[in-house]
């Protein structure tokens, strides 16, 4: 099972990522822009996700993904760490969120991380 230390390790392995406590929880930022948080006693993560994709994820896998009430108007989705298959799935989710927040210069200098679908 994936846990907060796995989240932290993967996030901090992504280029130009820092950890900062905000709202009494760990948050992860690329070039100062937040792309992941560890809310709910660190049993889930919140990540960036376009609203259309987010809604599809929640409908397809409600045991894994959900939308927090206070984030409903924003392009974020919650992911239950216990429901993830493995560290590869966690890394894919975090890297996708990182790509959505990363500036173009980082995306261009790290082609192995790919580009966001709409980027």
XYZ file of N, CA, C and O in Angstrom:
476
model
N 0.839 -1.189 0.000
C 0.000 0.000 0.000
C 0.880 1.247 0.000
O 1.890 1.318 0.692
N 0.464 2.218 -0.782
C 1.190 3.484 -0.869
C 0.871 4.341 0.355
O -0.243 4.304 0.875
N 1.847 5.118 0.801
C 1.624 5.972 1.962
C 2.223 7.356 1.747
O 2.757 7.653 0.674
N 2.147 8.186 2.779
C 2.608 9.571 2.683
C 4.088 9.653 2.326
O 4.493 10.560 1.583
N 4.887 8.723 2.825
C 6.319 8.756 2.497
C 6.560 8.458 1.021
O 7.472 9.020 0.417
N 5.744 7.585 0.433
C 5.851 7.328 -1.006
C 5.493 8.591 -1.788
O 6.164 8.939 -2.766
N 4.434 9.269 -1.367
C 4.019 10.519 -2.016
C 5.161 11.528 -1.939
O 5.552 12.135 -2.943
N 5.691 11.704 -0.760
C 6.781 12.671 -0.545
C 7.999 12.321 -1.413
O 8.569 13.181 -2.092
N 8.397 11.065 -1.414
C 9.564 10.633 -2.195
C 9.372 10.906 -3.686
O 10.254 11.449 -4.352
N 8.209 10.544 -4.203
C 7.943 10.741 -5.629
C 7.850 12.222 -5.960
O 8.464 12.688 -6.930
N 7.108 12.979 -5.176
C 6.973 14.417 -5.451
C 8.330 15.100 -5.467
O 8.650 15.860 -6.389
N 9.135 14.828 -4.455
C 10.419 15.514 -4.349
C 11.438 15.034 -5.379
O 12.460 15.679 -5.597
N 11.135 13.926 -6.072
C 12.008 13.464 -7.147
C 11.713 14.200 -8.456
O 12.515 14.145 -9.392
N 10.590 14.888 -8.530
C 10.222 15.628 -9.729
C 10.974 16.965 -9.748
O 11.168 17.590 -8.694
N 11.408 17.414 -10.930
C 12.235 18.621 -11.016
C 11.607 19.855 -10.370
O 10.411 20.095 -10.496
N 12.453 20.616 -9.687
C 12.106 21.919 -9.103
C 10.920 21.845 -8.138
O 10.137 22.779 -8.026
N 10.779 20.708 -7.451
C 9.675 20.529 -6.500
C 10.150 20.799 -5.077
O 11.236 20.387 -4.695
N 9.295 21.487 -4.329
C 9.560 21.753 -2.917
C 8.337 21.347 -2.105
O 7.225 21.263 -2.633
N 8.572 21.094 -0.828
C 7.482 20.779 0.091
C 7.287 21.972 1.019
O 8.262 22.553 1.496
N 6.035 22.319 1.258
C 5.710 23.443 2.136
C 4.450 23.100 2.919
O 3.495 22.578 2.346
N 4.463 23.382 4.214
C 3.256 23.175 5.011
C 2.322 24.361 4.779
O 2.728 25.519 4.903
N 1.085 24.059 4.403
C 0.052 25.082 4.212
C -1.266 24.460 4.663
O -1.494 23.276 4.438
N -2.100 25.224 5.302
C -3.376 24.725 5.831
C -3.138 23.510 6.741
O -3.909 22.543 6.729
N -2.048 23.527 7.469
C -1.681 22.448 8.399
C -1.473 21.099 7.730
O -1.710 20.061 8.338
N -1.063 21.097 6.465
C -0.779 19.833 5.775
C 0.384 20.031 4.806
O 0.648 21.147 4.369
N 1.068 18.942 4.463
C 2.130 19.039 3.464
C 1.547 19.356 2.087
O 0.525 18.772 1.686
N 2.186 20.290 1.398
C 1.836 20.588 0.013
C 3.116 20.507 -0.805
O 4.213 20.721 -0.291
N 2.971 20.186 -2.081
C 4.123 20.057 -2.972
C 3.923 21.013 -4.136
O 2.834 21.091 -4.713
N 5.003 21.733 -4.459
C 4.933 22.793 -5.460
C 6.062 22.668 -6.460
O 7.170 22.317 -6.083
N 5.747 22.974 -7.700
C 6.760 23.044 -8.743
C 6.879 24.505 -9.139
O 5.876 25.157 -9.454
N 8.101 25.027 -9.048
C 8.355 26.432 -9.354
C 7.370 27.328 -8.597
O 6.871 28.314 -9.117
N 7.033 26.937 -7.370
C 6.149 27.730 -6.520
C 4.663 27.485 -6.710
O 3.847 28.013 -5.963
N 4.273 26.667 -7.676
C 2.855 26.415 -7.969
C 2.452 25.040 -7.440
O 3.049 24.028 -7.799
N 1.427 25.008 -6.603
C 1.024 23.763 -5.943
C 0.469 22.746 -6.950
O -0.323 23.079 -7.812
N 0.918 21.474 -6.768
C 0.386 20.407 -7.618
C -0.092 19.198 -6.820
O -0.735 18.310 -7.374
N 0.189 19.134 -5.517
C -0.287 18.005 -4.710
C -0.325 18.399 -3.241
O 0.480 19.214 -2.791
N -1.290 17.818 -2.515
C -1.368 17.998 -1.063
C -1.632 16.638 -0.420
O -2.092 15.704 -1.077
N -1.352 16.580 0.877
C -1.582 15.354 1.657
C -2.576 15.652 2.783
O -2.199 15.767 3.940
N -3.865 15.779 2.462
C -4.880 16.044 3.495
C -5.361 14.756 4.170
O -4.819 13.678 3.902
N -6.398 14.860 5.000
C -7.060 13.704 5.635
C -6.095 12.729 6.291
O -6.029 11.556 5.914
N -5.356 13.209 7.262
C -4.434 12.342 7.995
C -3.485 11.601 7.063
O -3.039 10.495 7.357
N -3.224 12.193 5.913
C -2.267 11.665 4.936
C -2.650 10.285 4.395
O -1.801 9.486 4.027
N -3.949 10.010 4.311
C -4.419 8.754 3.723
C -4.882 8.954 2.282
O -5.256 7.994 1.610
N -4.870 10.209 1.827
C -5.249 10.528 0.453
C -4.351 11.649 -0.032
O -3.598 12.244 0.741
N -4.439 11.907 -1.332
C -3.769 13.065 -1.901
C -4.795 13.869 -2.681
O -5.813 13.319 -3.119
N -4.521 15.144 -2.845
C -5.290 15.992 -3.750
C -4.321 16.399 -4.849
O -3.187 16.802 -4.565
N -4.759 16.255 -6.105
C -3.919 16.579 -7.254
C -4.713 17.368 -8.281
O -5.939 17.308 -8.324
N -3.989 18.084 -9.114
C -4.620 18.826 -10.200
C -5.209 17.842 -11.215
O -4.592 16.816 -11.526
N -6.382 18.183 -11.727
C -7.023 17.343 -12.734
C -8.074 18.184 -13.442
O -8.943 18.755 -12.778
N -8.018 18.297 -14.778
C -9.052 19.053 -15.483
C -10.437 18.549 -15.083
O -10.645 17.348 -14.910
N -11.379 19.480 -14.917
C -12.703 19.122 -14.387
C -13.393 18.015 -15.175
O -14.018 17.133 -14.593
N -13.292 18.051 -16.513
C -13.966 17.025 -17.318
C -13.386 15.646 -17.009
O -14.119 14.678 -16.834
N -12.057 15.558 -16.958
C -11.408 14.283 -16.644
C -11.720 13.859 -15.220
O -11.932 12.679 -14.945
N -11.711 14.819 -14.317
C -11.980 14.539 -12.901
C -13.351 13.892 -12.742
O -13.495 12.881 -12.064
N -14.350 14.471 -13.379
C -15.700 13.933 -13.268
C -15.783 12.510 -13.817
O -16.451 11.649 -13.249
N -15.073 12.255 -14.923
C -15.047 10.915 -15.504
C -14.365 9.923 -14.557
O -14.827 8.791 -14.397
N -13.253 10.341 -13.941
C -12.543 9.471 -12.996
C -13.429 9.094 -11.812
O -13.485 7.937 -11.408
N -14.120 10.089 -11.259
C -14.977 9.846 -10.094
C -16.115 8.891 -10.458
O -16.438 7.991 -9.682
N -16.700 9.075 -11.627
C -17.780 8.175 -12.059
C -17.259 6.765 -12.315
O -17.909 5.781 -11.964
N -16.086 6.656 -12.915
C -15.532 5.346 -13.269
C -14.997 4.580 -12.059
O -15.137 3.363 -11.989
N -14.377 5.291 -11.114
C -13.754 4.633 -9.965
C -14.029 5.404 -8.674
O -13.115 5.989 -8.090
N -15.272 5.399 -8.210
C -15.622 6.184 -7.015
C -14.935 5.709 -5.736
O -14.822 6.472 -4.780
N -14.446 4.479 -5.712
C -13.710 4.006 -4.547
C -12.294 4.550 -4.488
O -11.645 4.516 -3.445
N -11.813 5.059 -5.609
C -10.449 5.570 -5.698
C -10.421 7.093 -5.729
O -9.590 7.716 -5.080
N -11.318 7.705 -6.489
C -11.317 9.157 -6.693
C -12.581 9.787 -6.121
O -13.664 9.204 -6.201
N -12.453 10.994 -5.582
C -13.614 11.760 -5.169
C -13.266 13.233 -5.159
O -12.099 13.617 -5.259
N -14.300 14.057 -5.049
C -14.137 15.505 -5.060
C -14.542 16.045 -3.699
O -15.666 15.818 -3.246
N -13.630 16.731 -3.055
C -13.945 17.367 -1.768
C -14.869 18.550 -2.030
O -14.709 19.258 -3.033
N -15.839 18.754 -1.147
C -16.823 19.827 -1.342
C -16.172 21.173 -1.609
O -16.581 21.892 -2.517
N -15.155 21.523 -0.827
C -14.541 22.846 -0.986
C -13.656 22.958 -2.232
O -13.198 24.042 -2.564
N -13.442 21.855 -2.941
C -12.649 21.879 -4.172
C -13.509 21.669 -5.424
O -12.986 21.615 -6.530
N -14.818 21.576 -5.253
C -15.705 21.272 -6.377
C -15.579 22.277 -7.524
O -15.706 21.916 -8.689
N -15.319 23.531 -7.199
C -15.205 24.555 -8.232
C -13.825 24.666 -8.851
O -13.596 25.502 -9.724
N -12.909 23.828 -8.404
C -11.530 23.902 -8.877
C -11.135 22.613 -9.587
O -11.768 21.585 -9.412
N -10.077 22.661 -10.363
C -9.612 21.503 -11.135
C -8.693 20.630 -10.276
O -7.501 20.481 -10.542
N -9.263 20.051 -9.205
C -8.543 19.164 -8.295
C -9.392 17.931 -8.039
O -10.622 18.001 -8.054
N -8.726 16.805 -7.784
C -9.412 15.568 -7.430
C -8.654 14.925 -6.268
O -7.443 15.105 -6.133
N -9.366 14.191 -5.433
C -8.744 13.446 -4.329
C -8.545 12.005 -4.756
O -9.352 11.447 -5.502
N -7.479 11.396 -4.234
C -7.155 10.004 -4.546
C -6.871 9.276 -3.235
O -6.024 9.711 -2.457
N -7.575 8.183 -2.999
C -7.332 7.368 -1.800
C -6.077 6.532 -2.017
O -6.028 5.695 -2.923
N -5.067 6.740 -1.181
C -3.796 6.028 -1.350
C -3.972 4.517 -1.249
O -3.338 3.760 -1.990
N -4.833 4.055 -0.366
C -5.027 2.608 -0.175
C -5.609 1.933 -1.412
O -5.487 0.720 -1.575
N -6.235 2.697 -2.302
C -6.874 2.106 -3.473
C -5.950 2.020 -4.686
O -6.315 1.429 -5.696
N -4.762 2.582 -4.579
C -3.839 2.552 -5.712
C -3.208 1.176 -5.869
O -2.925 0.489 -4.892
N -2.990 0.779 -7.114
C -2.440 -0.542 -7.403
C -0.984 -0.663 -6.960
O -0.590 -1.671 -6.387
N -0.170 0.353 -7.277
C 1.256 0.278 -6.962
C 1.896 1.653 -7.063
O 1.232 2.641 -7.362
N 3.212 1.698 -6.848
C 3.911 2.980 -6.882
C 3.953 3.571 -8.289
O 4.041 4.784 -8.441
N 3.865 2.737 -9.318
C 3.832 3.261 -10.686
C 2.565 4.081 -10.917
O 2.613 5.137 -11.549
N 1.436 3.581 -10.412
C 0.187 4.331 -10.567
C 0.270 5.654 -9.805
O -0.130 6.698 -10.319
N 0.810 5.620 -8.602
C 0.974 6.843 -7.816
C 1.889 7.819 -8.549
O 1.580 9.007 -8.667
N 2.996 7.330 -9.072
C 3.927 8.200 -9.800
C 3.251 8.813 -11.024
O 3.430 9.997 -11.308
N 2.470 8.023 -11.774
C 1.775 8.549 -12.956
C 0.825 9.677 -12.569
O 0.757 10.705 -13.251
N 0.077 9.489 -11.501
C -0.883 10.504 -11.046
C -0.150 11.778 -10.619
O -0.530 12.890 -11.007
N 0.905 11.619 -9.835
C 1.654 12.789 -9.364
C 2.384 13.497 -10.502
O 2.404 14.729 -10.564
N 2.955 12.741 -11.427
C 3.657 13.353 -12.561
C 2.684 14.102 -13.452
O 2.994 15.192 -13.964
N 1.481 13.563 -13.631
C 0.471 14.253 -14.437
C 0.096 15.590 -13.783
O -0.012 16.611 -14.459
N -0.079 15.577 -12.485
C -0.408 16.809 -11.777
C 0.753 17.801 -11.863
O 0.558 18.995 -12.077
N 1.983 17.295 -11.718
C 3.181 18.135 -11.825
C 3.222 18.821 -13.185
O 3.477 20.024 -13.277
N 2.953 18.049 -14.258
C 2.978 18.614 -15.620
C 1.979 19.755 -15.770
O 2.245 20.728 -16.468
N 0.830 19.645 -15.106
C -0.189 20.687 -15.224
C 0.236 21.990 -14.539
O -0.236 23.063 -14.896
N 1.114 21.887 -13.557
C 1.544 23.068 -12.813
C 2.902 23.600 -13.269
O 3.218 24.761 -13.040
N 3.704 22.753 -13.878
C 5.080 23.126 -14.234
C 5.121 24.171 -15.345
O 4.326 24.122 -16.284
N 6.080 25.102 -15.243
C 6.253 26.074 -16.324
C 6.825 25.395 -17.566
O 7.473 24.338 -17.481
N 6.607 26.002 -18.703
C 7.041 25.453 -19.988
C 8.526 25.107 -19.989
O 8.924 24.064 -20.503
N 9.365 25.946 -19.376
C 10.813 25.699 -19.383
C 11.142 24.350 -18.742
O 12.031 23.638 -19.208
N 10.412 23.977 -17.680
C 10.655 22.677 -17.042
C 10.128 21.526 -17.889
O 10.749 20.466 -17.962
N 8.985 21.733 -18.517
C 8.441 20.685 -19.386
C 9.387 20.426 -20.556
O 9.639 19.279 -20.917
N 9.926 21.507 -21.121
C 10.829 21.365 -22.260
C 12.162 20.747 -21.859
O 12.759 20.001 -22.630
N 12.638 21.043 -20.643
C 13.939 20.516 -20.225
C 13.843 19.113 -19.604
O 14.855 18.519 -19.266
N 12.613 18.593 -19.457
C 12.391 17.255 -18.920
C 11.440 16.476 -19.808
O 10.356 16.071 -19.382
N 11.832 16.229 -21.082
C 10.908 15.577 -22.013
C 10.477 14.176 -21.579
O 9.415 13.709 -21.982
N 11.280 13.528 -20.721
C 10.915 12.185 -20.262
C 9.644 12.202 -19.422
O 8.988 11.182 -19.234
N 9.290 13.379 -18.889
C 8.065 13.496 -18.102
C 6.852 13.792 -18.964
O 5.731 13.812 -18.490
N 7.078 14.031 -20.259
C 5.976 14.251 -21.185
C 5.359 15.630 -21.032
O 5.788 16.447 -20.223
N 4.361 15.875 -21.830
C 3.632 17.138 -21.796
C 2.193 16.866 -21.412
O 1.662 15.800 -21.696
N 1.534 17.836 -20.772
C 0.117 17.619 -20.438
C -0.692 17.468 -21.716
O -0.323 17.996 -22.762
N -1.787 16.755 -21.630
C -2.622 16.456 -22.790
C -3.055 17.737 -23.515
O -3.096 17.790 -24.736
N -3.387 18.773 -22.745
C -3.848 20.020 -23.345
C -2.711 21.015 -23.535
O -2.940 22.141 -23.919
N -1.485 20.626 -23.189
C -0.364 21.543 -23.237
C 0.260 21.612 -24.562
O 0.948 22.402 -25.030
